[in-house]
Amino acid sequence: VTGEPSRTVLVLGATGKTGRQVVRHLRARGASVVAASRHPDVVPAAEAVAFDWYDPRSWSAVLESRRFDATYLVPPVRDPEPATVMLPFLRAAREAGVRRAVLLGAKPVPAGGPGIGRVAARLPELLPEWAVLRPSWFMQDFLGEHYLARMLGTRGALLTTSPGGRLAFIDTADVAAVATEALLRPEPPNTELILTGPEALTYTDVAAILSRVAGSDVRARTVDAPELVSELAATMPRALASLLVAADEALGRGGSDEVSDTVEQTTGHRPRTFEEFALAAWADGTLRIGREDDAGDPAPLDRSRST
Ligand SMILES: NC(=O)c1ccc[n+]([C@@H]2O[C@H](COP(=O)([O-])OP(=O)(O)OC[C@H]3O[C@@H](n4cnc5c(N)ncnc54)[C@H](OP(=O)(O)O)[C@@H]3O)[C@@H](O)[C@H]2O)c1
C-alpha cells in the first residue's frame, strides 16, 4: 500500500480556532471527519455531532456511532482541572478502538504540569499512538474576544508589565497544519511538539508591526501588575485577570522567547510571520484597532485612514 491510509478522525473543539481548520485540512486529505462540539450546526461541510465534555452520554453516542482511528483533543476551555473529564473520555475512546490522540496543550505547560499537563502525562499509557502539541501564544489572540484584542480594539494600545519580554506568537493555521500531520501520518509521533512562530517579538515589536499594517499609532505601554489586573478585571473575573497578569509578568523573566523549527520540520512550510498574519487580518476586517484620544475616551480607528 502506498500513500496515506484512509482515516476516520473525530475532531473535538471543531468550531474553535484550531479545530475548524483541522476539519478542513483532514477533509482535503481525504479523511472521514466527524466534527464535534456543543454547537455542531456551525461547522460547514462536515458531518457534525453534539459533544459536551460535561455530558458523558454525548461521548458514548459519538464513540458508538463508528470506529475512529484518531481524535483531535481540544480541552474544555477554562477548566482548571480538565483531567477530570478528559481521562475518562480517553479510556472510553480506547475501549471504542481509538488508537491515536493528538492533544492541544500549551507551551508553558509540560507533561505533569498543572491543568492540561496532567492529561499530557497520562496520554502515553492510555493510547498506543499520541502527540501533545505545545504551541506558544496564538497570533489570533489579537482578534475576537481575547484580552489583547479587546485592548487593541478599544485603546489602540497593548498594556504589559514586561516590555522586554519576548514571545514567538504562532498562527493557529500552523498549529492546525501540524495537528493534521500528527493525526494522519502512518508513523505515530509519540512525542511532545513545541510549536512557535518564526520570530520572538516584544509587545513593542508587535505594536510597530500593527502600526505599519494599519497605518495607525499602536503603542506598547508599560504598566504595573495591579493596574493591569484592574484593566482586565473590568471584563473578566478578577481571579482570571490575576492569572493572565502573572503570565504577562512571567514574560519579563525570560524563557518564552524560544523559537522552534517544528512547524517547518513537520509540514514542510515555514510558519507564518506576525506581519503576514496582521496583513491578512487587517485586509479581512477581523483586526480591530481603536484609538485613545486625549480625554481617554477610546474610539475605533477609521479604517479608511490607512487606505
Ligand atoms: N490562545 C492562546 O494563545 C493559546 C496558546 C496555546 C494553547 N492554547 C490552548 O488552546 C486551547 C483552545 O483555546 P482557544 O481559546 O483557542 O479555544 P477554541 O479552540 O477557539 O474554542 C474552544 C472549542 O472548544 C469547544 N468547547 C468549549 N467548551 C466545550 C465543552 N464543554 N464541550 C465540548 N466542546 C467545548 C468550543 O465549541 P462549542 O462552543 O461549540 O462547544 C470550541 O470549538 C486551550 O486549551 C488553550 O490552553 C491557547
XYZ file of C-alpha atoms and ligand atoms in Angstrom:
355
model
C 0.000 0.000 0.000
C 1.405 3.399 -0.894
C 0.382 6.861 0.307
C -1.685 7.718 3.329
C -4.132 5.153 4.655
C -7.700 6.442 4.797
C -8.501 7.545 8.340
C -11.653 8.244 10.296
C -10.998 11.116 12.684
C -13.042 12.632 15.484
C -12.240 16.344 15.855
C -13.249 17.879 19.186
C -13.441 21.661 19.529
C -14.362 21.619 15.851
C -15.876 25.104 15.951
C -12.753 26.626 17.546
C -9.663 28.400 16.277
C -7.638 25.284 15.521
C -10.357 22.596 15.317
C -12.183 24.314 12.490
C -9.019 24.362 10.388
C -8.104 20.785 11.318
C -11.505 19.674 9.975
C -10.822 21.468 6.699
C -7.307 20.048 6.270
C -8.377 16.500 7.090
C -11.206 16.607 4.580
C -8.869 17.981 1.925
C -6.588 14.993 2.589
C -9.456 12.556 2.068
C -10.049 11.564 5.699
C -13.545 10.854 7.028
C -14.166 13.532 9.617
C -16.708 13.870 12.385
C -16.708 17.408 13.784
C -17.764 17.598 17.426
C -18.670 20.477 19.715
C -21.632 21.818 21.680
C -22.756 23.791 18.617
C -22.262 21.297 15.795
C -24.572 23.117 13.399
C -21.980 25.815 12.736
C -19.336 23.511 11.193
C -19.641 23.883 7.448
C -19.304 20.917 5.090
C -18.536 18.231 7.652
C -20.531 15.597 9.443
C -21.125 17.314 12.745
C -22.231 15.886 16.090
C -23.096 17.279 19.502
C -20.356 16.693 22.084
C -20.111 18.194 25.548
C -17.163 17.394 27.815
C -19.539 17.566 30.780
C -22.099 15.129 29.323
C -20.625 11.604 29.113
C -23.738 10.397 27.266
C -22.699 12.630 24.372
C -19.278 10.902 24.321
C -20.801 7.420 24.113
C -23.203 8.447 21.377
C -20.274 9.668 19.267
C -17.889 6.806 20.065
C -20.563 4.175 19.366
C -21.549 5.732 16.039
C -18.459 4.310 14.223
C -14.873 3.254 14.785
C -12.458 6.171 14.853
C -8.764 5.769 14.144
C -7.756 9.041 15.743
C -9.056 12.041 17.649
C -8.015 15.683 17.993
C -8.490 16.811 21.587
C -9.235 20.429 22.468
C -9.622 20.560 26.269
C -12.711 22.015 27.939
C -11.998 25.727 27.830
C -11.080 27.497 31.112
C -11.492 24.303 33.161
C -8.636 24.327 35.715
C -8.778 20.527 36.045
C -9.516 19.141 32.557
C -8.188 15.677 33.514
C -11.415 15.072 35.452
C -13.402 14.726 32.231
C -10.648 14.036 29.710
C -9.126 10.916 31.294
C -12.468 9.040 31.474
C -13.156 10.097 27.876
C -9.767 8.772 26.767
C -10.437 5.431 28.473
C -13.811 5.235 26.716
C -12.140 6.147 23.415
C -9.541 3.396 23.827
C -12.253 0.855 24.577
C -14.070 2.002 21.447
C -10.942 1.267 19.360
C -9.387 4.730 19.005
C -5.607 4.267 18.634
C -4.295 7.808 18.334
C -4.951 11.108 20.119
C -3.426 14.481 19.336
C -3.824 16.762 22.324
C -3.805 20.549 22.121
C -1.730 21.634 25.105
C 0.241 24.840 25.659
C 3.946 25.666 25.510
C 4.261 26.818 29.130
C 2.724 23.591 30.497
C 4.920 20.463 30.356
C 3.614 16.933 30.868
C 2.999 16.551 34.577
C 2.376 20.284 34.989
C -0.929 21.676 36.239
C -4.194 21.501 34.288
C -3.655 20.018 30.845
C -0.194 18.839 31.954
C -1.919 16.118 33.966
C -3.683 14.838 30.832
C -0.460 15.017 28.800
C 1.343 12.935 31.420
C -1.195 10.094 31.163
C -1.678 10.076 27.391
C 1.202 7.667 26.545
C -0.159 4.972 28.843
C -3.754 5.455 27.659
C -3.283 5.201 23.899
C -0.596 3.493 21.798
C -0.260 6.469 19.443
C -0.233 10.076 20.624
C 1.123 13.584 20.317
C 0.959 16.585 22.615
C 1.066 19.904 20.770
C 2.539 22.682 22.898
C 2.015 25.891 20.946
C 3.174 29.326 22.011
C 0.593 32.131 22.300
C -1.701 32.413 19.293
C -1.458 35.387 16.914
C -5.264 35.097 16.833
C -5.317 36.371 20.453
C -5.219 39.803 18.770
C -8.630 39.056 17.188
C -12.052 38.384 18.674
C -12.708 38.389 22.401
C -9.238 37.776 23.853
C -7.997 40.479 26.238
C -5.214 41.507 23.837
C -7.803 42.018 21.075
C -10.017 43.966 23.446
C -7.169 46.303 24.488
C -6.227 46.831 20.896
C -9.826 47.353 19.771
C -10.706 49.868 22.458
C -7.402 51.645 23.256
C -5.163 51.001 20.278
C -2.557 50.123 22.897
C -1.009 46.989 24.360
C -0.547 47.165 28.121
C 2.147 44.955 29.591
C 4.168 44.614 32.779
C 7.067 43.137 30.764
C 8.098 45.421 27.906
C 11.304 43.434 27.345
C 9.582 40.036 27.331
C 9.647 38.178 24.018
C 7.120 35.736 22.646
C 7.204 33.701 19.451
C 3.480 34.032 18.642
C 2.155 31.311 16.335
C -0.632 31.425 13.770
C -3.382 28.897 14.528
C -3.181 27.861 10.856
C 0.277 26.457 11.602
C -0.946 24.668 14.732
C -3.749 23.100 12.670
C -1.321 22.074 9.936
C 0.895 20.246 12.457
C -2.157 18.667 14.117
C -3.258 17.317 10.735
C 0.136 15.696 10.122
C 0.165 14.244 13.620
C -3.287 12.740 13.053
C -2.656 11.319 9.587
C 0.999 10.270 9.310
C 1.313 6.480 9.360
C 4.184 6.794 11.880
C 2.786 7.868 15.258
C 4.576 10.934 16.685
C 4.531 9.626 20.287
C 6.154 12.846 21.491
C 5.530 16.420 22.555
C 5.848 19.058 19.851
C 6.815 22.602 20.865
C 5.263 24.906 18.266
C 6.197 28.549 17.735
C 6.099 31.173 15.046
C 9.309 32.165 13.247
C 10.401 35.071 15.490
C 10.265 36.102 19.153
C 8.707 39.566 19.481
C 8.251 42.084 22.290
C 4.943 43.964 22.530
C 6.857 46.975 21.210
C 7.743 44.953 18.092
C 4.103 43.830 17.793
C 2.861 47.410 18.162
C 5.267 48.576 15.439
C 4.049 45.867 13.049
C 0.388 46.634 13.773
C 1.033 50.376 13.292
C 2.663 49.740 9.925
C -0.063 47.378 8.748
C -2.976 49.563 9.862
C -1.373 52.960 9.227
C -2.104 53.836 12.853
C -0.156 54.555 16.007
C -0.342 51.467 18.198
C 1.704 51.750 21.390
C 3.028 49.214 23.855
C 2.587 50.781 27.277
C 4.304 49.569 30.438
C 2.026 49.318 33.465
C 2.440 47.728 36.877
C 0.713 44.486 37.785
C -2.146 45.962 39.907
C -3.022 48.395 37.107
C -3.130 45.599 34.551
C -5.246 43.427 36.854
C -7.755 46.294 37.255
C -7.840 46.831 33.495
C -8.526 43.153 32.790
C -10.917 42.687 35.708
C -13.284 45.156 34.043
C -14.258 42.408 31.590
C -13.479 39.134 33.394
C -13.379 37.558 36.863
C -10.587 39.029 38.990
C -9.018 35.596 39.586
C -8.669 35.027 35.843
C -7.283 38.567 35.407
C -4.650 37.811 38.075
C -3.638 34.588 36.311
C -3.261 36.380 32.978
C -1.213 39.137 34.566
C 1.016 36.523 36.227
C 1.621 35.061 32.735
C 2.431 38.566 31.460
C 4.885 39.102 34.309
C 6.499 35.731 33.535
C 7.393 37.043 30.058
C 9.730 39.508 31.759
C 11.619 36.672 33.424
C 12.579 35.264 30.007
C 12.254 31.723 28.700
C 9.259 32.480 26.439
C 11.459 33.582 23.567
C 12.335 30.102 22.328
C 11.782 29.629 18.581
C 11.327 26.050 17.399
C 11.539 24.728 13.846
C 8.866 22.060 14.413
C 6.272 23.640 12.120
C 8.652 23.629 9.167
C 10.066 20.199 10.021
C 6.585 18.697 10.263
C 4.723 20.442 7.462
C 7.491 21.433 5.045
C 6.490 25.101 5.101
C 7.840 27.912 7.246
C 5.451 29.260 9.886
C 3.611 32.483 9.173
C 5.176 35.721 10.417
C 3.247 38.142 12.615
C 3.285 40.658 9.799
C 1.717 38.166 7.369
C -0.948 37.365 9.956
C -1.645 41.069 10.626
C -1.846 41.996 6.939
C -4.384 39.243 6.272
C -6.447 40.081 9.365
C -6.439 43.789 8.544
C -7.487 43.063 4.964
C -10.406 40.850 6.013
C -11.554 43.234 8.757
C -11.045 40.882 11.720
C -8.224 43.002 13.200
C -9.689 45.987 15.040
C -7.590 48.877 16.245
C -9.066 51.563 18.485
C -7.729 54.987 19.406
C -7.336 56.512 22.812
C -7.950 60.215 22.424
C -6.567 62.754 24.872
C -9.661 62.543 27.073
C -9.046 58.821 27.406
C -12.222 58.043 25.532
C -11.458 55.114 23.262
C -12.800 55.390 19.738
C -12.443 52.836 16.959
C -9.965 53.705 14.254
C -11.458 54.707 10.930
C -10.023 52.016 8.658
C -10.314 54.327 5.655
C -7.439 56.437 7.062
C -4.943 53.814 6.039
C -6.230 53.232 2.530
N -4.982 31.331 22.983
C -3.714 31.018 23.072
O -2.831 31.862 22.930
C -3.315 29.593 23.331
C -1.958 29.255 23.255
C -1.584 27.935 23.483
C -2.548 26.984 23.770
N -3.853 27.351 23.831
C -4.848 26.317 24.162
O -5.787 26.201 23.136
C -6.975 25.636 23.686
C -8.149 26.216 22.960
O -8.303 27.563 23.327
P -8.991 28.598 22.347
O -9.218 29.829 23.121
O -8.226 28.671 21.066
O -10.405 27.941 22.104
P -11.080 27.468 20.735
O -10.454 26.186 20.276
O -11.150 28.606 19.770
O -12.557 27.199 21.260
C -12.861 26.128 22.108
C -13.534 24.967 21.365
O -13.939 24.014 22.344
C -15.345 23.823 22.244
N -15.874 23.670 23.591
C -15.897 24.600 24.568
N -16.483 24.103 25.687
C -16.823 22.815 25.374
C -17.461 21.771 26.092
N -17.902 21.927 27.358
N -17.641 20.582 25.473
C -17.230 20.392 24.200
N -16.620 21.340 23.461
C -16.424 22.545 24.048
C -15.887 25.053 21.558
O -17.024 24.745 20.779
P -18.537 24.922 21.301
O -18.632 26.235 21.978
O -19.319 24.786 20.023
O -18.747 23.749 22.199
C -14.756 25.386 20.593
O -14.855 24.604 19.418
C -6.942 25.887 25.185
O -6.835 24.654 25.847
C -5.680 26.703 25.378
O -4.982 26.338 26.550
C -4.263 28.620 23.617
